[in-house]
Coordinates of C-alpha atoms and ligand atoms in Angstrom, one line a residue:
M1 CA 111.0 111.7 176.2
D2 CA 114.7 112.3 176.6
L3 CA 116.8 114.3 174.2
K4 CA 117.8 111.2 172.4
D5 CA 114.3 110.0 171.7
I6 CA 113.3 113.3 170.6
W7 CA 116.0 113.5 168.2
Q8 CA 115.5 110.0 167.0
S9 CA 111.8 110.7 166.1
V10 CA 112.9 113.9 164.3
L11 CA 115.2 112.0 162.3
N12 CA 112.9 109.4 161.4
D13 CA 110.6 112.1 160.3
I14 CA 113.2 113.9 158.4
E15 CA 114.6 110.7 156.7
L16 CA 111.1 110.4 154.9
N17 CA 111.2 113.9 153.6
I18 CA 114.5 114.4 151.9
S19 CA 116.8 112.2 150.0
R20 CA 118.8 109.5 151.4
A21 CA 122.3 111.2 150.5
S22 CA 121.1 114.6 151.9
F23 CA 120.0 112.9 155.1
I24 CA 123.2 111.0 155.6
T25 CA 125.2 114.1 154.9
W26 CA 123.5 116.8 156.8
F27 CA 122.0 114.8 159.5
K28 CA 124.2 111.7 160.3
N29 CA 126.4 113.8 162.6
S30 CA 123.8 116.1 164.4
S31 CA 122.3 115.6 167.7
L32 CA 120.1 117.3 170.1
I33 CA 122.1 118.3 173.0
K34 CA 119.9 120.7 175.3
K35 CA 116.5 121.5 175.9
D36 CA 115.8 124.7 177.9
G37 CA 112.1 125.7 178.3
S38 CA 110.8 126.2 174.6
T39 CA 114.3 126.4 173.0
V40 CA 116.5 123.2 172.0
V41 CA 120.0 123.1 170.8
V42 CA 121.2 121.0 167.9
A43 CA 125.0 120.3 167.8
C44 CA 126.5 119.8 164.3
H45 CA 130.0 118.7 163.7
N46 CA 131.1 121.5 161.7
S47 CA 130.1 125.0 160.4
F48 CA 129.0 124.1 157.1
T49 CA 126.6 121.6 158.3
K50 CA 125.3 124.3 160.9
E51 CA 124.6 126.8 158.3
W52 CA 123.0 124.1 156.2
L53 CA 120.7 123.1 158.8
E54 CA 120.0 126.6 159.7
N55 CA 119.4 127.9 156.3
K56 CA 117.9 124.9 154.4
Y57 CA 116.3 122.5 156.9
H58 CA 115.2 124.7 159.8
K59 CA 111.4 124.5 159.1
L60 CA 111.6 120.9 158.6
I61 CA 113.6 120.3 161.8
L62 CA 111.2 122.6 163.7
K63 CA 108.0 120.9 162.4
S64 CA 109.4 117.7 163.2
L65 CA 110.4 118.7 166.7
R66 CA 107.0 120.2 167.3
N67 CA 105.5 116.8 166.2
T68 CA 107.2 115.3 169.1
N69 CA 106.6 118.2 171.6
T70 CA 104.3 121.1 170.9
E71 CA 106.2 123.2 173.6
I72 CA 109.2 123.7 171.3
K73 CA 109.4 126.8 169.8
A74 CA 113.0 127.8 168.6
V75 CA 116.0 125.9 167.5
E76 CA 119.7 127.0 168.2
Y77 CA 122.4 125.6 166.1
I78 CA 125.8 125.2 167.4
V79 CA 129.2 123.5 166.3
R80 CA 130.3 120.9 168.7
V81 CA 132.8 118.3 167.4
D82 CA 132.8 116.4 170.3
V83 CA 129.4 114.9 170.1
K84 CA 128.7 111.7 169.3
P85 CA 126.5 111.2 166.3
Q86 CA 123.3 109.3 166.8
I87 CA 123.2 107.5 163.6
K88 CA 125.6 104.7 163.5
N89 CA 126.2 103.1 160.4
T90 CA 126.1 104.7 157.1
P91 CA 126.0 102.8 153.8
T92 CA 128.1 105.6 152.1
K93 CA 131.4 104.4 151.3
I94 CA 134.4 106.9 151.6
T95 CA 137.2 106.1 149.2
I96 CA 140.0 108.5 148.9
S97 CA 142.7 107.2 146.7
P98 CA 146.4 108.1 147.1
E99 CA 146.4 109.5 144.0
S100 CA 143.9 112.1 144.8
I101 CA 146.0 113.3 147.9
P102 CA 147.6 116.5 146.8
L103 CA 151.5 115.9 146.4
E104 CA 152.2 118.9 148.4
L105 CA 150.4 117.4 151.2
G106 CA 152.6 114.3 151.4
G107 CA 150.9 112.2 149.0
Y108 CA 154.2 111.1 147.6
A109 CA 157.8 112.2 147.7
V110 CA 158.1 115.1 145.3
D111 CA 161.1 117.0 144.8
K112 CA 160.4 120.7 145.6
E113 CA 162.8 122.3 143.1
T114 CA 162.2 119.8 140.2
G115 CA 158.6 119.1 140.7
L116 CA 159.7 115.4 140.1
N117 CA 157.8 112.5 141.7
L118 CA 160.5 109.9 142.8
K119 CA 158.0 107.0 142.8
Y120 CA 157.8 107.1 139.2
S121 CA 160.8 105.5 137.4
F122 CA 161.6 103.4 134.2
E123 CA 162.4 100.5 136.6
N124 CA 158.8 100.4 137.7
F125 CA 157.4 100.9 134.5
V126 CA 156.0 97.7 133.0
V127 CA 156.6 97.6 129.1
G128 CA 154.2 96.0 126.8
S129 CA 153.4 96.4 123.2
N130 CA 151.1 99.4 123.8
N131 CA 153.6 101.5 125.4
E132 CA 157.1 100.1 124.1
V133 CA 157.7 103.1 121.5
A134 CA 157.1 105.7 124.1
Y135 CA 159.1 103.9 126.7
A136 CA 162.0 103.5 124.5
A137 CA 162.0 107.1 123.4
A138 CA 161.7 108.4 126.8
Q139 CA 164.6 106.1 128.0
A140 CA 166.9 107.2 125.4
S141 CA 165.9 110.9 126.0
G142 CA 166.9 110.0 129.6
E143 CA 170.3 108.7 128.3
N144 CA 171.2 111.6 126.0
P145 CA 169.1 114.3 127.1
G146 CA 168.4 117.0 124.3
T147 CA 170.1 115.0 121.4
A148 CA 168.1 111.6 121.3
Y149 CA 164.4 112.9 120.8
N150 CA 163.8 116.5 121.0
P151 CA 161.0 117.4 121.6
L152 CA 159.5 114.2 122.9
F153 CA 155.8 114.3 122.6
V154 CA 153.7 111.5 124.3
Y155 CA 150.2 111.2 124.0
G156 CA 147.5 108.7 125.0
G157 CA 144.2 108.2 127.0
V158 CA 143.6 108.7 130.6
G159 CA 145.6 106.6 133.1
L160 CA 147.7 104.9 130.7
G161 CA 151.1 106.2 132.1
K162 CA 152.0 109.3 130.2
T163 CA 152.7 111.1 133.6
H164 CA 154.6 108.3 135.1
L165 CA 157.0 108.5 131.8
L166 CA 157.5 112.1 132.1
H167 CA 158.7 111.9 135.8
A168 CA 160.7 108.8 135.1
L169 CA 162.5 110.7 132.2
G170 CA 163.0 113.4 134.5
N171 CA 164.2 111.2 137.3
A172 CA 166.6 109.3 134.9
I173 CA 168.2 112.7 133.7
K174 CA 168.6 113.6 137.4
N175 CA 170.4 110.3 138.4
R176 CA 172.7 110.6 135.5
F177 CA 173.4 114.3 135.6
P178 CA 172.9 115.4 139.0
K179 CA 173.9 118.9 138.2
K180 CA 171.3 119.4 135.5
K181 CA 168.4 121.7 136.1
I182 CA 165.3 120.0 135.5
K183 CA 161.5 121.0 135.8
Y184 CA 158.4 119.0 135.6
T185 CA 155.1 121.2 135.3
T186 CA 151.7 120.8 134.1
A187 CA 150.3 123.0 131.5
E188 CA 147.9 124.2 134.0
K189 CA 150.4 125.3 136.5
F190 CA 152.5 126.7 133.6
L191 CA 149.5 128.5 132.5
S192 CA 148.7 130.1 136.0
D193 CA 152.4 131.0 136.6
I194 CA 152.6 132.9 133.3
V195 CA 149.3 134.6 134.3
S196 CA 150.1 135.6 137.5
S197 CA 153.9 136.7 136.5
L198 CA 152.2 139.0 133.9
R199 CA 149.9 140.5 136.7
T200 CA 152.7 141.2 138.9
K201 CA 155.1 142.1 136.3
T202 CA 157.6 139.4 136.8
I203 CA 157.4 137.7 133.6
A204 CA 161.1 138.3 132.6
E205 CA 162.3 136.6 135.6
L206 CA 160.0 133.7 134.9
K207 CA 161.0 133.1 131.4
D208 CA 164.7 133.4 132.6
K209 CA 164.1 130.6 134.9
F210 CA 162.7 128.5 132.2
K211 CA 165.2 129.4 129.6
N212 CA 167.9 128.4 132.2
L213 CA 166.7 124.8 132.4
D214 CA 168.2 121.8 130.9
A215 CA 165.1 119.8 130.8
L216 CA 161.5 121.1 130.7
L217 CA 158.8 118.5 131.2
I218 CA 155.3 119.8 130.7
D219 CA 152.2 117.4 131.3
D220 CA 148.8 117.6 130.1
I221 CA 149.9 120.2 127.4
Q222 CA 146.5 119.9 125.8
F223 CA 145.3 122.4 128.4
I224 CA 147.1 125.4 126.9
A225 CA 144.4 125.3 124.1
G226 CA 142.9 128.6 123.7
A227 CA 145.4 130.3 126.1
E228 CA 147.2 132.7 123.7
K229 CA 149.4 134.7 125.8
T230 CA 150.8 131.3 127.4
Q231 CA 151.2 129.9 124.0
Q232 CA 153.3 132.8 122.9
E233 CA 155.4 132.6 126.1
L234 CA 155.9 128.9 125.6
F235 CA 156.8 129.2 122.0
H236 CA 159.7 131.6 123.0
I237 CA 160.9 129.4 125.9
F238 CA 160.8 126.5 123.6
N239 CA 162.9 128.0 121.2
A240 CA 165.3 129.3 123.6
L241 CA 165.8 125.7 125.1
Y242 CA 165.7 123.8 121.7
S243 CA 168.4 126.0 120.1
H244 CA 170.8 125.0 123.0
N245 CA 169.9 121.3 122.8
K246 CA 168.0 121.1 126.0
Q247 CA 165.5 118.1 126.4
I248 CA 161.7 119.3 126.2
A249 CA 159.2 116.6 126.7
F250 CA 155.4 117.1 126.4
A251 CA 152.6 114.7 127.4
S252 CA 149.1 115.1 126.1
D253 CA 145.9 113.3 125.8
R254 CA 145.7 113.6 122.2
P255 CA 148.3 113.9 119.3
P256 CA 149.4 117.6 118.5
K257 CA 147.2 117.5 115.4
A258 CA 144.0 117.0 117.6
I259 CA 144.8 119.9 120.0
A260 CA 142.2 122.4 119.0
S261 CA 143.0 126.3 119.1
I262 CA 146.7 126.2 119.5
E263 CA 148.9 128.4 117.4
E264 CA 150.3 126.8 114.3
R265 CA 153.8 127.4 114.9
L266 CA 153.6 125.8 118.3
R267 CA 151.7 122.8 117.0
S268 CA 154.8 122.4 114.1
R269 CA 157.3 122.5 117.2
F270 CA 155.4 119.7 118.9
E271 CA 155.4 117.4 116.0
G272 CA 159.1 118.4 115.2
G273 CA 160.8 115.8 117.3
M274 CA 159.5 112.3 118.2
T275 CA 155.8 111.8 118.9
A276 CA 154.8 108.3 120.4
D277 CA 151.4 107.3 121.5
I278 CA 150.5 105.0 124.4
G279 CA 147.6 102.7 123.6
L280 CA 145.5 100.3 125.7
P281 CA 147.5 97.8 127.5
D282 CA 146.5 93.9 126.5
L283 CA 145.5 91.4 129.1
E284 CA 149.2 90.2 129.5
T285 CA 150.4 93.7 130.4
R286 CA 147.7 94.4 132.9
I287 CA 148.5 91.3 134.7
A288 CA 152.3 91.9 134.6
I289 CA 151.5 95.5 136.0
L290 CA 149.3 93.9 138.8
K291 CA 152.0 91.4 139.7
A292 CA 154.7 94.0 139.6
K293 CA 152.4 96.1 142.1
A294 CA 151.7 93.1 144.3
Q295 CA 155.4 92.2 144.7
R296 CA 156.4 96.0 145.5
E297 CA 153.9 95.9 148.2
N298 CA 154.5 92.5 149.5
T299 CA 150.7 91.6 148.8
L300 CA 150.1 88.0 148.2
L301 CA 147.2 87.5 145.5
N302 CA 146.8 84.3 143.6
E303 CA 146.8 84.1 139.9
K304 CA 143.0 83.6 139.5
I305 CA 142.4 87.1 141.4
I306 CA 145.0 88.8 139.4
E307 CA 143.6 87.6 136.2
T308 CA 139.9 88.6 137.3
I309 CA 141.0 92.3 138.0
A310 CA 142.9 92.2 134.8
K311 CA 140.1 91.0 133.0
Q312 CA 137.5 93.6 134.6
V313 CA 139.5 96.8 134.2
Q314 CA 140.7 97.2 130.7
K315 CA 141.1 100.8 129.7
N316 CA 142.8 102.6 132.6
I317 CA 145.8 101.7 134.8
R318 CA 145.0 104.1 137.4
E319 CA 141.7 102.1 137.9
L320 CA 143.6 98.9 137.5
E321 CA 145.6 100.0 140.6
G322 CA 142.5 101.2 142.2
A323 CA 140.9 97.7 142.0
F324 CA 143.9 96.2 143.3
N325 CA 144.1 98.5 146.2
R326 CA 140.5 97.7 147.1
I327 CA 141.1 93.9 147.0
S328 CA 144.4 94.4 149.0
A329 CA 142.4 96.6 151.5
Y330 CA 140.0 93.8 151.9
I331 CA 142.8 91.4 152.8
K332 CA 144.3 93.5 155.2
V333 CA 141.0 94.0 157.1
K334 CA 139.5 90.5 156.8
G335 CA 143.1 88.7 157.0
K336 CA 142.0 86.4 154.1
E337 CA 141.6 86.5 150.4
P338 CA 138.3 87.2 149.0
T339 CA 136.4 84.6 147.1
Q340 CA 135.7 84.8 143.5
K341 CA 132.3 86.1 144.0
E342 CA 133.5 88.8 146.6
V343 CA 136.1 89.8 144.0
E344 CA 133.4 90.4 141.4
S345 CA 131.2 92.3 143.8
L346 CA 134.1 94.5 145.2
L347 CA 134.9 95.6 141.7
S348 CA 131.5 95.7 140.4
D349 CA 131.1 99.5 140.0
I350 CA 134.6 99.9 138.6
S351 CA 134.2 98.7 135.1
R352 CA 131.0 100.6 135.2
S353 CA 132.3 103.8 136.0
S354 CA 135.1 103.6 133.5
T355 CA 132.8 103.0 130.6
K356 CA 130.1 105.4 131.8
T357 CA 129.9 108.5 129.6
M358 CA 128.1 111.7 131.1
T359 CA 127.4 115.0 129.9
P360 CA 128.6 118.2 131.9
K361 CA 124.7 118.9 132.3
Q362 CA 124.0 115.5 133.6
L363 CA 126.8 116.1 136.4
L364 CA 125.6 119.5 137.2
K365 CA 122.1 118.3 137.7
A366 CA 123.6 115.4 139.9
V367 CA 125.3 118.2 142.2
V368 CA 122.2 120.4 142.4
D369 CA 120.1 117.5 143.3
F370 CA 122.3 116.4 145.9
Y371 CA 122.4 119.9 147.4
D372 CA 118.6 120.4 146.9
L373 CA 119.5 123.6 144.8
T374 CA 118.3 124.3 141.4
E375 CA 120.5 125.1 138.3
E376 CA 119.5 128.5 138.0
T377 CA 120.6 129.4 141.7
I378 CA 123.9 127.6 141.4
L379 CA 124.7 129.5 138.1
K380 CA 123.9 132.8 139.8
K381 CA 126.8 135.3 140.8
S382 CA 126.1 135.0 144.5
R383 CA 129.0 134.3 146.8
S384 CA 126.9 133.0 149.7
Q385 CA 128.7 129.8 151.0
E386 CA 125.5 127.8 150.6
L387 CA 126.1 128.2 146.8
V388 CA 129.9 128.7 146.8
R389 CA 130.8 125.1 148.0
P390 CA 128.4 123.2 145.8
R391 CA 129.6 125.2 142.8
Q392 CA 133.2 124.3 143.6
V393 CA 132.2 120.8 144.1
A394 CA 130.7 120.8 140.5
M395 CA 133.9 122.3 139.1
Y396 CA 135.8 119.7 140.9
L397 CA 133.8 116.7 139.6
M398 CA 133.9 118.1 136.1
R399 CA 137.5 118.1 136.3
E400 CA 137.9 115.0 137.9
T401 CA 135.3 112.6 136.3
L402 CA 135.0 114.3 132.9
K403 CA 138.3 115.7 132.5
M404 CA 137.3 119.0 131.2
S405 CA 139.4 122.1 130.7
F406 CA 139.4 124.8 133.0
P407 CA 138.0 127.3 130.7
N408 CA 135.5 124.8 129.6
I409 CA 134.2 124.3 133.2
G410 CA 134.0 128.1 133.7
E411 CA 132.0 128.4 130.9
K412 CA 129.4 125.6 131.9
L413 CA 129.1 127.4 135.3
G414 CA 127.8 130.6 134.0
G415 CA 130.9 132.1 132.6
K416 CA 133.4 131.8 135.5
D417 CA 136.8 132.8 134.9
H418 CA 139.3 129.6 134.4
T419 CA 141.5 130.9 137.5
T420 CA 138.4 130.8 139.7
V421 CA 138.0 127.1 138.5
I422 CA 141.6 126.3 139.1
H423 CA 141.2 127.8 142.6
A424 CA 138.0 125.8 143.2
C425 CA 139.5 122.3 142.1
E426 CA 142.7 123.1 144.1
K427 CA 140.7 123.9 147.2
I428 CA 138.4 121.0 147.1
E429 CA 141.3 118.7 146.5
K430 CA 143.1 120.1 149.7
E431 CA 140.1 119.7 151.8
L432 CA 139.2 116.4 150.9
V433 CA 142.3 115.1 152.4
F434 CA 140.9 116.2 156.0
D435 CA 137.3 116.7 155.5
T436 CA 135.6 113.5 155.6
Q437 CA 132.3 115.2 155.4
L438 CA 133.1 116.6 152.1
A439 CA 134.5 113.5 150.8
Q440 CA 131.2 111.9 151.7
E441 CA 129.2 114.3 149.9
I442 CA 131.5 113.9 146.7
N443 CA 131.4 110.1 147.0
S444 CA 127.4 110.0 147.3
I445 CA 127.3 112.4 144.3
K446 CA 129.6 110.1 142.4
E447 CA 127.7 107.0 143.4
K448 CA 124.7 108.7 142.2
I449 CA 126.2 109.5 138.7
F450 CA 127.6 106.2 138.3
A451 CA 124.7 104.2 139.6
E452 CA 122.5 105.7 136.9
Ligands
LIG501 P1 148.3 109.4 132.5 O1 149.3 110.5 132.9 O2 148.4 108.7 131.2 O3 146.8 109.8 132.9 P2 149.5 108.1 134.9 O4 151.1 108.3 134.3 O5 149.0 108.9 135.8 O6 148.6 108.2 133.6 O7 149.3 106.5 135.3 C1 148.3 106.2 136.0 C2 148.9 105.0 137.0 O8 149.1 103.9 136.4 C3 150.0 105.9 137.8 O9 150.2 105.2 139.1 C4 151.2 104.9 137.1 O10 152.1 104.6 137.9 C5 150.5 103.6 136.7 N1 150.8 103.0 135.4 C6 150.7 103.4 134.2 N2 151.5 102.8 133.1 C7 152.1 101.9 133.9 C8 153.0 101.0 133.6 N3 153.3 100.8 132.3 N4 153.7 100.1 134.5 C9 153.4 100.4 135.7 N5 152.6 101.3 136.1 C10 151.9 102.0 135.2
LIG502 MG1 148.9 112.4 133.7

């Protein structure tokens, strides 16, 4: 038996003993590269896999090896990126949407100083009955910052265009008044800036910076719930800006009234200007959004396909765009439009995932199952790499799929600090761009979550 055959037989054996997802994840890129007397060498394509095979699957591997050749007594694991994997095709889909690529890694053109993403403008925002009030208010604020509507508070469900509107507002002010100092930030970033400046005793400078702005735009403001110190600082910054007629705008997933644990005085500030909600887009608006996107990207799609996409994805424009991207990728690869049946199958999991509700507990279970761990071990305070990464993945997924707040995620993972959670989510998000193995793990878990 040559090395290849030995390893194939080992793989066949192992495949029967562990879950399909784990098998693909941990064994797909491994191979047997050497046999020296009673010792064999297994090559793994990264160090994480190496550790994993060593620590978790060594016994199984050795046993399977000895089934093929009783002479084998020891296994060495090494990292080799250049080794060809033995398993060729994998059923696991890797889908990294451009939205999930962190801005600082070049996902989109973001202005460093203002934090504004140049791709979002009023021009490419499709107006429908669901968002016309919010749109008009934002546009008026862009024309007369600080005096038209102040503060502007936009709220609505996930993926309905709040962030887009905030950036469009900032970009409009910037275009009209190039000298004005504008800052777009998120509540989480704001919170972590405040916290770290308190630590380094630079809070005064940070506050000065904010108070000198001409426009301050804070996204996902609901995430300052429970953060008392941050709320206090925001209150003072708000008052300073407001009293000088500087534009302030917030986006939130819920109206001010529904944000639990924020100071009353801050809530009344939020409510003190213009609040506008963004509702679900009707079919006509969804079709218009798809057509605009098709035109921008020079993708030819017939009416029927556009309508099918628009009918399938109803509640989230980000998902609507995701569906579009899938179809457009199909066209690029195959060089032809998909048939109606193919469109339906390409989109079959999208509507399911958008309506799916899942509890943090179920999600955590999916993660620990995938990594062959138990809930107890993952909640332990251990820092071993074997646990750290699954824990970070769990945090990331809670954030990404369940939109939970950082403190809430920390709590669900055995009382971790919210800064630990922020760090974990950022880390995974960054690594996802380069680490296809990680992307695959996460997609396998997601598939499992949504398949149930
Ligand atoms: P939210 O902040 O409400 O979760 P986003 O602003 O991030 O949602 O919007 C999600 C995606 O949908 C973005 O790519 C955005 O450009 C797009 N989008 C949302 N609303 C519209 C609209 N009315 N016209 C065009 N694109 C839109
Ligand atoms: Mg948003």
